[in-house]
Amino acid sequence: MSIEWETVIGLEIHAQLATRSKIFSGSSTAYGATPNVQANLVDLGYPGILPVLNREAVRMAVRFGLAIGATVARRSIFARKNYFYPDLPKGYQISQYEQPIVKVGSVEIVLDDGARRIGITRAHLEEDAGKSLHEGLGKQSGIDLNRAGTPLLEIVSEPDLRSAREAIAYMKKIHTLVRYLEICDGNMQEGSFRCDANVSVRHKGRREYGTRCEIKNLNSFRFVERAINYEVARQIELLEGGGRVVQETRLFDSDRNETRPMRSKEEANDYRYFPDPDLLPLALDAAFIEEIRGTLPELPDQKAERFEREHGLSRYDSGVLTASREFADFYEAVVGMLGGEAKLAANWVMGDLSGFLNRDNLEIGQSPIGAKQLAGLLARIVDGTISGKIAKEVFEMMWGGVADADAVIAAKGLRQITDTSAIERVIAGVMMANPAQLADYRSGKDKLFGFFVGQVMKATGGKANPAQVNELLRKLLAG
Amino acid sequence: MSAAEIGRGLRAGNFTSVEVTKHFLERIDHAGKQLNAFITVTPERAIADAARADARIARGEGGPLTGVPLAHKDIFCTEGVLTSCGSRMLSNFVAPYDATVVERLAAAGMVMLGKTNMDEFAMGSSNETSWYGPVRNPWDGTKVPGGSSGGSAAAVAARLAPVATGTDTGGSIRQPGALTGLTGFKPTYGRVSRYGMVAFASSLDQAGVLAQSAEDAALVLGAMAGHDARDSTSVAVPVPDYAAGLGRSMKGLRIGVIREFFGEGLEEGTGRAVRAALEGFSAMGATIVELSLPNLPLSVPTYYVVAPAECSSNLSRFDGVRFGHRCKDPRDLLDMYKRSRGEGFGAEVKRRIMTGTYVLSAGYYDAYYLKAQKVRSLINADFRRAFSEVDVLMGPTTPTPAFAIGAKVDDPITMYLNDIYTIGANLAGLPAVSVPCGLVEGLPVGLQIIGPHFAEERLLAAAHSWQLVTDWHRKLPPMFA
């Protein structure tokens, strides 16, 4: 009898805070500059230089804490994490250790089989390190300190996740949240949002955790999924073969689709954490925290609930629409201009619009069809000018350049035929052209009704109003 | 002439800043080498700055320090000038910016003569740990000047500069001040910005002054103190006009005498001089109360956990990657770290880095670092209690007058005990001053006055009153008279 295994995952998400300057210096945090042009004396760790905390980074951490219903610490402490590495200029990283700014909170994730609440142990502020460059420098190594001192919020989950799928859902949830809060741009390719995954397995029903491995620096949802699935399989195979899991740090190789132990260091690091004497304990008063609470936007869960309640959308649709604030805003703008028709708007935003955006690899902000144009198109469906089927053609043409629905409809003569006498004339023609089918229909072959609908639509180039065609056909075919 | 007197002479038109500056540069030239007080002298820059100061004075601008020369301890970053910290590690380091202290004193019109010798990274009590060699005490060339601001002390004592900056982490201004007959002032922690001061132990380091008199200390301190947004530990308490507050009477001042400072280890002559000084204050109308600070004797062991812990981290940035000494032809990264640091740091610095690394390491942190922090708060509480009863505390600055060069250099514990009376004020962040109060066998000894946080004015007034009725601060080393 084979044993049933349970996967246990905890994620440490690093969200780069969207401040203009670094956490302890005035240097820019913009991505992609020439190496070291965004590294001033603070970032270079020059002798005599001192850190000064960026208030904006603090505000952003507080926003996050409030959004996950966590306790925002009135007093938190920056510590030094000491280790030597060339891209760590001071020989220590300033990070919150024993007393983080955000304490216990949680978020809800929705899966096919229902919703689950995932605990967040803590979130703390810290500075990022620089980058070591090894390519194209021969036997030498280069150091780029542009990233050194960039503010990060490290969000540590409880080991509450039970599968790669849950891990992804949780990570996406946090990704959505930080972008709603406008505290992180969420750009995973640039490393603004990345995570370390702690993975272990245990016999189902056991309380104690198995030995875990930490997979470092995963910067796409796909990699997180693949890395976890590989790691889970590896650990189970190891344990079932009588071996044991060694606690270690591993890297995910996306080319070979496997995790590997990181090159073992000569000795384990003892980080010798202690409170940074250059920074006073961070004290926040209640008024400051409340002021920030007052600036919080409507959060994704609240928005989704409102869409369900006020727009009558399903939970699933609401969840999809609110996964990104821009998407939800787009949808709401369309509904606003249409003056209702929420389901129609939701279907178009999630369906054709999403599909075209994905196909062309565009963000919603780059959509050639804006909310106003889409509302213009949908209004023509609502007022019967065109059918839903024709609307898809119009949409495609609008995407191609002419963003105005009415102009496309007029230019291509796509206006729906709603004139009863016109439709009746077409039907009469079709009946005359198909006497055999007409006779069969009248003798009881009801299935031929569809044939006549098709013929009428064909004859009108799809422009006849389908409801009217149905109604008139029934009447005229009956004779 | 004191800095204040030079300032008055300049404004009266008795002489120019260029003349005064040349005078001191010549003295440095003649006597500087034998004392080894300076690491760098900046004559061209000094003359140019002096000329600018003269122009300001001629326009009727500037203040009491405009045109007055000074020397900076080589721990303060000075743009375009070597800032060595007395270490081989930084023997090639030209700072790209000015420390706040340097910037503010320059803005006050003071003229920098050069940078003074010091114990390596301010770690030492004798100025023998400098990569640039020991500094000699102007009162006796075979004796140490104290440390770590030994070069600044020797320079002012021998009048190679009218006044000099220093830093005090465990007594590094007051102890050399006492051993060279100067007024050595360490302000409240946070009173003066640490920006641009190469860090030794960040929670203890504080910049201050080595001066000929309390009046000079008041003027210079007033110009360098104040909040600085670039140092998060600097405090936004307004800076009073220290010079204006000097005249306060000693009548009714409650002086606490720390019993623990008069026990075993205090050299007899030093004790006698300090007691005589206390009688002097009594004669000026102050009341003397003896009191006990029971946790104060734990200062030295506490300090030698906290300071090395912080220094082990602060000095990690000296890794040969971006600035400072880098070994020749490193084989790999680890080799570069090991040899650059091995060659760049001297024995005392290495000792403290190792001690600090040890007390912060897993398994020892609670027993050492955390315990030391707890004792530190007990010492704080002792001081708080004392200041609820008295206005200032007094006692000796050092257990003995200057000792011989080489006498303690191989015995770190004995060397560390030299700071037994000064360390408490650093641990508690209190302002303290050492003023000359006698000579023992031709060597100066100091009276230490400690006050509550931000009581600089009170300490300066006490020191000034003492200097109005005594002339110990006017005595010059015979060789430099």
mmCIF file of C-alpha atoms in Angstrom, chain B residues 55-306:
data_model
loop_
_atom_site.group_PDB
_atom_site.id
_atom_site.type_symbol
_atom_site.label_atom_id
_atom_site.label_comp_id
_atom_site.label_asym_id
_atom_site.label_seq_id
_atom_site.Cartn_x
_atom_site.Cartn_y
_atom_site.Cartn_z
ATOM 1 C CA ALA B 55 38.524 89.087 3.125
ATOM 2 C CA ARG B 56 35.411 88.178 5.092
ATOM 3 C CA ILE B 57 36.731 89.923 8.197
ATOM 4 C CA ALA B 58 37.627 92.968 6.113
ATOM 5 C CA ARG B 59 34.028 93.112 4.907
ATOM 6 C CA GLY B 60 32.906 93.003 8.520
ATOM 7 C CA GLU B 61 31.487 89.522 8.082
ATOM 8 C CA GLY B 62 32.129 86.261 9.893
ATOM 9 C CA GLY B 63 32.061 85.382 13.562
ATOM 10 C CA PRO B 64 34.365 84.792 16.520
ATOM 11 C CA LEU B 65 36.078 81.837 14.820
ATOM 12 C CA THR B 66 36.512 83.307 11.339
ATOM 13 C CA GLY B 67 40.152 83.080 10.358
ATOM 14 C CA VAL B 68 41.117 80.960 13.361
ATOM 15 C CA PRO B 69 43.167 77.896 12.367
ATOM 16 C CA LEU B 70 42.402 74.397 13.588
ATOM 17 C CA ALA B 71 43.426 70.797 13.080
ATOM 18 C CA HIS B 72 41.057 67.917 12.370
ATOM 19 C CA LYS B 73 41.485 64.434 13.706
ATOM 20 C CA ASP B 74 42.158 62.203 10.704
ATOM 21 C CA ILE B 75 38.881 60.367 11.327
ATOM 22 C CA PHE B 76 36.836 63.187 9.766
ATOM 23 C CA CYS B 77 36.381 62.977 6.018
ATOM 24 C CA THR B 78 37.808 65.988 4.247
ATOM 25 C CA GLU B 79 37.127 66.364 0.550
ATOM 26 C CA GLY B 80 40.224 65.952 -1.569
ATOM 27 C CA VAL B 81 42.490 65.255 1.404
ATOM 28 C CA LEU B 82 43.810 61.944 2.719
ATOM 29 C CA THR B 83 41.542 60.581 5.474
ATOM 30 C CA SER B 84 43.561 57.674 6.847
ATOM 31 C CA CYS B 85 42.021 57.018 10.251
ATOM 32 C CA GLY B 86 45.554 56.144 11.311
ATOM 33 C CA SER B 87 45.325 52.918 9.348
ATOM 34 C CA ARG B 88 47.198 51.316 6.511
ATOM 35 C CA MET B 89 43.752 50.243 5.298
ATOM 36 C CA LEU B 90 42.882 53.860 4.471
ATOM 37 C CA SER B 91 46.413 55.082 3.750
ATOM 38 C CA ASN B 92 45.301 55.630 0.130
ATOM 39 C CA PHE B 93 41.833 56.989 0.880
ATOM 40 C CA VAL B 94 41.112 60.519 -0.305
ATOM 41 C CA ALA B 95 37.622 61.328 0.883
ATOM 42 C CA PRO B 96 35.213 62.564 -1.793
ATOM 43 C CA TYR B 97 33.224 64.658 0.675
ATOM 44 C CA ASP B 98 33.404 66.706 3.864
ATOM 45 C CA ALA B 99 32.127 65.493 7.220
ATOM 46 C CA THR B 100 29.394 67.678 8.727
ATOM 47 C CA VAL B 101 31.826 68.791 11.453
ATOM 48 C CA VAL B 102 34.376 69.819 8.822
ATOM 49 C CA GLU B 103 31.723 71.546 6.739
ATOM 50 C CA ARG B 104 30.289 73.506 9.679
ATOM 51 C CA LEU B 105 33.632 74.669 11.053
ATOM 52 C CA ALA B 106 34.688 75.720 7.540
ATOM 53 C CA ALA B 107 31.417 77.630 7.232
ATOM 54 C CA ALA B 108 32.285 79.384 10.508
ATOM 55 C CA GLY B 109 35.463 80.529 8.741
ATOM 56 C CA MET B 110 37.955 78.269 10.496
ATOM 57 C CA VAL B 111 41.118 77.392 8.612
ATOM 58 C CA MET B 112 42.220 73.759 8.480
ATOM 59 C CA LEU B 113 45.962 73.302 9.015
ATOM 60 C CA GLY B 114 45.937 69.537 8.502
ATOM 61 C CA LYS B 115 44.870 66.175 9.818
ATOM 62 C CA THR B 116 46.127 64.778 13.093
ATOM 63 C CA ASN B 117 47.493 61.394 14.040
ATOM 64 C CA MET B 118 45.333 58.982 15.983
ATOM 65 C CA ASP B 119 45.052 55.423 17.178
ATOM 66 C CA GLU B 120 44.074 53.201 14.274
ATOM 67 C CA PHE B 121 40.312 53.628 13.697
ATOM 68 C CA ALA B 122 40.228 55.379 17.110
ATOM 69 C CA MET B 123 40.981 52.108 18.884
ATOM 70 C CA GLY B 124 43.527 52.789 21.589
ATOM 71 C CA SER B 125 44.315 54.879 24.637
ATOM 72 C CA SER B 126 47.910 55.812 23.887
ATOM 73 C CA ASN B 127 48.121 56.673 20.186
ATOM 74 C CA GLU B 128 50.501 53.769 19.757
ATOM 75 C CA THR B 129 48.275 51.757 17.409
ATOM 76 C CA SER B 130 48.578 54.240 14.530
ATOM 77 C CA TRP B 131 49.997 52.942 11.222
ATOM 78 C CA TYR B 132 51.817 56.292 11.135
ATOM 79 C CA GLY B 133 53.668 55.609 14.372
ATOM 80 C CA PRO B 134 53.145 56.796 17.965
ATOM 81 C CA VAL B 135 52.567 60.418 18.918
ATOM 82 C CA ARG B 136 54.781 61.843 21.649
ATOM 83 C CA ASN B 137 53.499 63.794 24.632
ATOM 84 C CA PRO B 138 54.740 67.400 24.407
ATOM 85 C CA TRP B 139 55.242 67.418 28.204
ATOM 86 C CA ASP B 140 57.634 64.478 28.029
ATOM 87 C CA GLY B 141 58.655 62.943 24.732
ATOM 88 C CA THR B 142 59.056 59.491 26.268
ATOM 89 C CA LYS B 143 55.410 59.482 27.350
ATOM 90 C CA VAL B 144 52.208 58.838 25.441
ATOM 91 C CA PRO B 145 49.782 61.727 24.816
ATOM 92 C CA GLY B 146 46.813 59.433 25.406
ATOM 93 C CA GLY B 147 44.430 58.336 22.725
ATOM 94 C CA SER B 148 42.790 57.911 20.488
ATOM 95 C CA SER B 149 42.791 61.658 19.700
ATOM 96 C CA GLY B 150 46.490 61.794 20.651
ATOM 97 C CA GLY B 151 47.610 63.790 17.618
ATOM 98 C CA SER B 152 44.992 66.492 18.203
ATOM 99 C CA ALA B 153 45.933 66.663 21.905
ATOM 100 C CA ALA B 154 49.669 66.891 21.244
ATOM 101 C CA ALA B 155 49.123 69.493 18.524
ATOM 102 C CA VAL B 156 47.114 71.818 20.761
ATOM 103 C CA ALA B 157 49.284 71.198 23.852
ATOM 104 C CA ALA B 158 52.409 72.146 21.858
ATOM 105 C CA ARG B 159 50.465 75.033 20.229
ATOM 106 C CA LEU B 160 50.918 73.651 16.745
ATOM 107 C CA ALA B 161 47.240 74.499 16.420
ATOM 108 C CA PRO B 162 45.099 76.680 18.675
ATOM 109 C CA VAL B 163 42.345 74.102 18.801
ATOM 110 C CA ALA B 164 41.553 70.695 17.307
ATOM 111 C CA THR B 165 38.650 68.340 16.781
ATOM 112 C CA GLY B 166 38.576 64.894 18.300
ATOM 113 C CA THR B 167 36.224 61.978 18.754
ATOM 114 C CA ASP B 168 35.381 60.188 21.957
ATOM 115 C CA THR B 169 34.072 56.617 22.023
ATOM 116 C CA GLY B 170 35.369 55.569 25.444
ATOM 117 C CA GLY B 171 37.376 58.594 26.532
ATOM 118 C CA SER B 172 39.329 59.423 23.391
ATOM 119 C CA ILE B 173 38.989 63.194 23.872
ATOM 120 C CA ARG B 174 38.967 63.479 27.665
ATOM 121 C CA GLN B 175 41.831 61.067 28.379
ATOM 122 C CA PRO B 176 44.359 62.674 25.975
ATOM 123 C CA GLY B 177 43.040 66.066 27.128
ATOM 124 C CA ALA B 178 43.902 65.147 30.720
ATOM 125 C CA LEU B 179 47.312 63.731 29.787
ATOM 126 C CA THR B 180 48.344 66.839 27.841
ATOM 127 C CA GLY B 181 46.815 69.575 30.043
ATOM 128 C CA LEU B 182 43.908 70.522 27.801
ATOM 129 C CA THR B 183 40.197 71.091 28.040
ATOM 130 C CA GLY B 184 38.760 68.058 26.305
ATOM 131 C CA PHE B 185 35.023 68.193 25.683
ATOM 132 C CA LYS B 186 32.786 65.282 24.665
ATOM 133 C CA PRO B 187 29.194 66.425 24.032
ATOM 134 C CA THR B 188 25.962 64.488 24.546
ATOM 135 C CA TYR B 189 25.535 61.591 22.105
ATOM 136 C CA GLY B 190 23.568 63.035 19.187
ATOM 137 C CA ARG B 191 24.601 66.649 19.867
ATOM 138 C CA VAL B 192 27.117 66.673 17.001
ATOM 139 C CA SER B 193 26.541 64.909 13.692
ATOM 140 C CA ARG B 194 28.508 61.740 13.049
ATOM 141 C CA TYR B 195 28.111 62.146 9.286
ATOM 142 C CA GLY B 196 31.515 61.869 7.692
ATOM 143 C CA MET B 197 33.195 60.588 10.833
ATOM 144 C CA VAL B 198 34.595 57.133 10.129
ATOM 145 C CA ALA B 199 32.637 54.884 12.479
ATOM 146 C CA PHE B 200 34.254 52.877 15.247
ATOM 147 C CA ALA B 201 31.344 52.092 17.589
ATOM 148 C CA SER B 202 28.297 53.921 16.284
ATOM 149 C CA SER B 203 26.266 53.970 19.502
ATOM 150 C CA LEU B 204 29.189 55.495 21.438
ATOM 151 C CA ASP B 205 31.111 57.709 18.986
ATOM 152 C CA GLN B 206 30.774 61.412 19.482
ATOM 153 C CA ALA B 207 32.755 64.312 18.047
ATOM 154 C CA GLY B 208 34.135 67.008 20.311
ATOM 155 C CA VAL B 209 36.945 69.446 20.933
ATOM 156 C CA LEU B 210 40.458 69.563 22.351
ATOM 157 C CA ALA B 211 40.994 73.149 23.416
ATOM 158 C CA GLN B 212 43.133 75.429 25.536
ATOM 159 C CA SER B 213 40.187 76.601 27.567
ATOM 160 C CA ALA B 214 36.485 76.161 28.271
ATOM 161 C CA GLU B 215 35.857 79.370 26.346
ATOM 162 C CA ASP B 216 37.481 77.922 23.220
ATOM 163 C CA ALA B 217 35.610 74.669 23.660
ATOM 164 C CA ALA B 218 32.338 76.620 23.943
ATOM 165 C CA LEU B 219 32.983 78.544 20.736
ATOM 166 C CA VAL B 220 34.012 75.564 18.640
ATOM 167 C CA LEU B 221 31.339 73.279 20.042
ATOM 168 C CA GLY B 222 28.704 75.896 19.295
ATOM 169 C CA ALA B 223 29.837 75.997 15.668
ATOM 170 C CA MET B 224 29.855 72.230 15.140
ATOM 171 C CA ALA B 225 26.771 71.168 17.108
ATOM 172 C CA GLY B 226 23.202 70.840 15.915
ATOM 173 C CA HIS B 227 20.813 68.575 14.112
ATOM 174 C CA ASP B 228 21.881 67.056 10.819
ATOM 175 C CA ALA B 229 19.340 65.272 8.617
ATOM 176 C CA ARG B 230 22.119 63.046 7.306
ATOM 177 C CA ASP B 231 22.646 61.456 10.742
ATOM 178 C CA SER B 232 19.497 59.772 12.071
ATOM 179 C CA THR B 233 20.961 59.681 15.594
ATOM 180 C CA SER B 234 21.614 63.422 15.717
ATOM 181 C CA VAL B 235 19.100 65.170 17.910
ATOM 182 C CA ALA B 236 16.954 68.183 17.020
ATOM 183 C CA VAL B 237 17.522 70.055 20.277
ATOM 184 C CA PRO B 238 18.342 73.753 19.748
ATOM 185 C CA VAL B 239 21.967 74.727 20.318
ATOM 186 C CA PRO B 240 22.300 77.390 22.975
ATOM 187 C CA ASP B 241 24.949 80.131 22.788
ATOM 188 C CA TYR B 242 27.540 78.242 24.829
ATOM 189 C CA ALA B 243 29.937 81.170 25.028
ATOM 190 C CA ALA B 244 27.201 83.402 26.426
ATOM 191 C CA GLY B 245 26.452 80.892 29.171
ATOM 192 C CA LEU B 246 30.009 80.711 30.517
ATOM 193 C CA GLY B 247 29.532 83.279 33.264
ATOM 194 C CA ARG B 248 27.093 81.269 35.339
ATOM 195 C CA SER B 249 27.887 81.203 39.068
ATOM 196 C CA MET B 250 28.901 78.028 40.865
ATOM 197 C CA LYS B 251 26.943 79.108 43.898
ATOM 198 C CA GLY B 252 24.491 76.409 44.855
ATOM 199 C CA LEU B 253 25.732 73.991 42.192
ATOM 200 C CA ARG B 254 25.277 70.476 43.552
ATOM 201 C CA ILE B 255 28.318 68.388 42.760
ATOM 202 C CA GLY B 256 28.243 64.628 43.150
ATOM 203 C CA VAL B 257 31.542 62.923 43.795
ATOM 204 C CA ILE B 258 31.542 59.378 42.456
ATOM 205 C CA ARG B 259 32.820 57.129 45.247
ATOM 206 C CA GLU B 260 33.758 54.369 42.797
ATOM 207 C CA PHE B 261 36.239 56.713 41.089
ATOM 208 C CA PHE B 262 38.421 57.046 44.166
ATOM 209 C CA GLY B 263 39.156 53.396 44.867
ATOM 210 C CA GLU B 264 42.052 51.140 44.097
ATOM 211 C CA GLY B 265 44.107 51.997 41.032
ATOM 212 C CA LEU B 266 43.906 55.764 41.383
ATOM 213 C CA GLU B 267 47.419 57.152 41.505
ATOM 214 C CA GLU B 268 48.016 59.194 44.660
ATOM 215 C CA GLY B 269 49.091 62.479 43.107
ATOM 216 C CA THR B 270 46.198 62.412 40.671
ATOM 217 C CA GLY B 271 43.743 61.764 43.507
ATOM 218 C CA ARG B 272 45.218 64.628 45.511
ATOM 219 C CA ALA B 273 44.911 67.089 42.627
ATOM 220 C CA VAL B 274 41.310 66.107 41.963
ATOM 221 C CA ARG B 275 40.344 66.422 45.646
ATOM 222 C CA ALA B 276 41.957 69.864 45.748
ATOM 223 C CA ALA B 277 39.871 70.847 42.746
ATOM 224 C CA LEU B 278 36.703 69.713 44.505
ATOM 225 C CA GLU B 279 37.644 71.953 47.443
ATOM 226 C CA GLY B 280 38.087 74.762 44.957
ATOM 227 C CA PHE B 281 34.529 74.327 43.721
ATOM 228 C CA SER B 282 33.338 74.176 47.301
ATOM 229 C CA ALA B 283 35.077 77.492 47.906
ATOM 230 C CA MET B 284 33.132 78.943 44.930
ATOM 231 C CA GLY B 285 29.888 78.081 46.685
ATOM 232 C CA ALA B 286 29.103 74.647 45.281
ATOM 233 C CA THR B 287 27.902 71.859 47.543
ATOM 234 C CA ILE B 288 29.722 68.551 47.413
ATOM 235 C CA VAL B 289 27.866 65.281 47.913
ATOM 236 C CA GLU B 290 29.503 61.888 47.810
ATOM 237 C CA LEU B 291 27.429 59.266 46.055
ATOM 238 C CA SER B 292 27.708 55.800 44.665
ATOM 239 C CA LEU B 293 27.034 54.488 41.147
ATOM 240 C CA PRO B 294 27.232 50.786 41.963
ATOM 241 C CA ASN B 295 27.129 49.505 38.382
ATOM 242 C CA LEU B 296 29.761 51.899 37.090
ATOM 243 C CA PRO B 297 32.681 49.500 37.771
ATOM 244 C CA LEU B 298 31.093 47.251 35.115
ATOM 245 C CA SER B 299 31.718 49.938 32.473
ATOM 246 C CA VAL B 300 34.948 48.507 31.137
ATOM 247 C CA PRO B 301 33.754 44.929 30.502
ATOM 248 C CA THR B 302 30.460 46.267 29.101
ATOM 249 C CA TYR B 303 32.273 48.620 26.776
ATOM 250 C CA TYR B 304 34.637 45.905 25.588
ATOM 251 C CA VAL B 305 31.654 43.887 24.411
ATOM 252 C CA VAL B 306 29.554 46.674 22.865
#
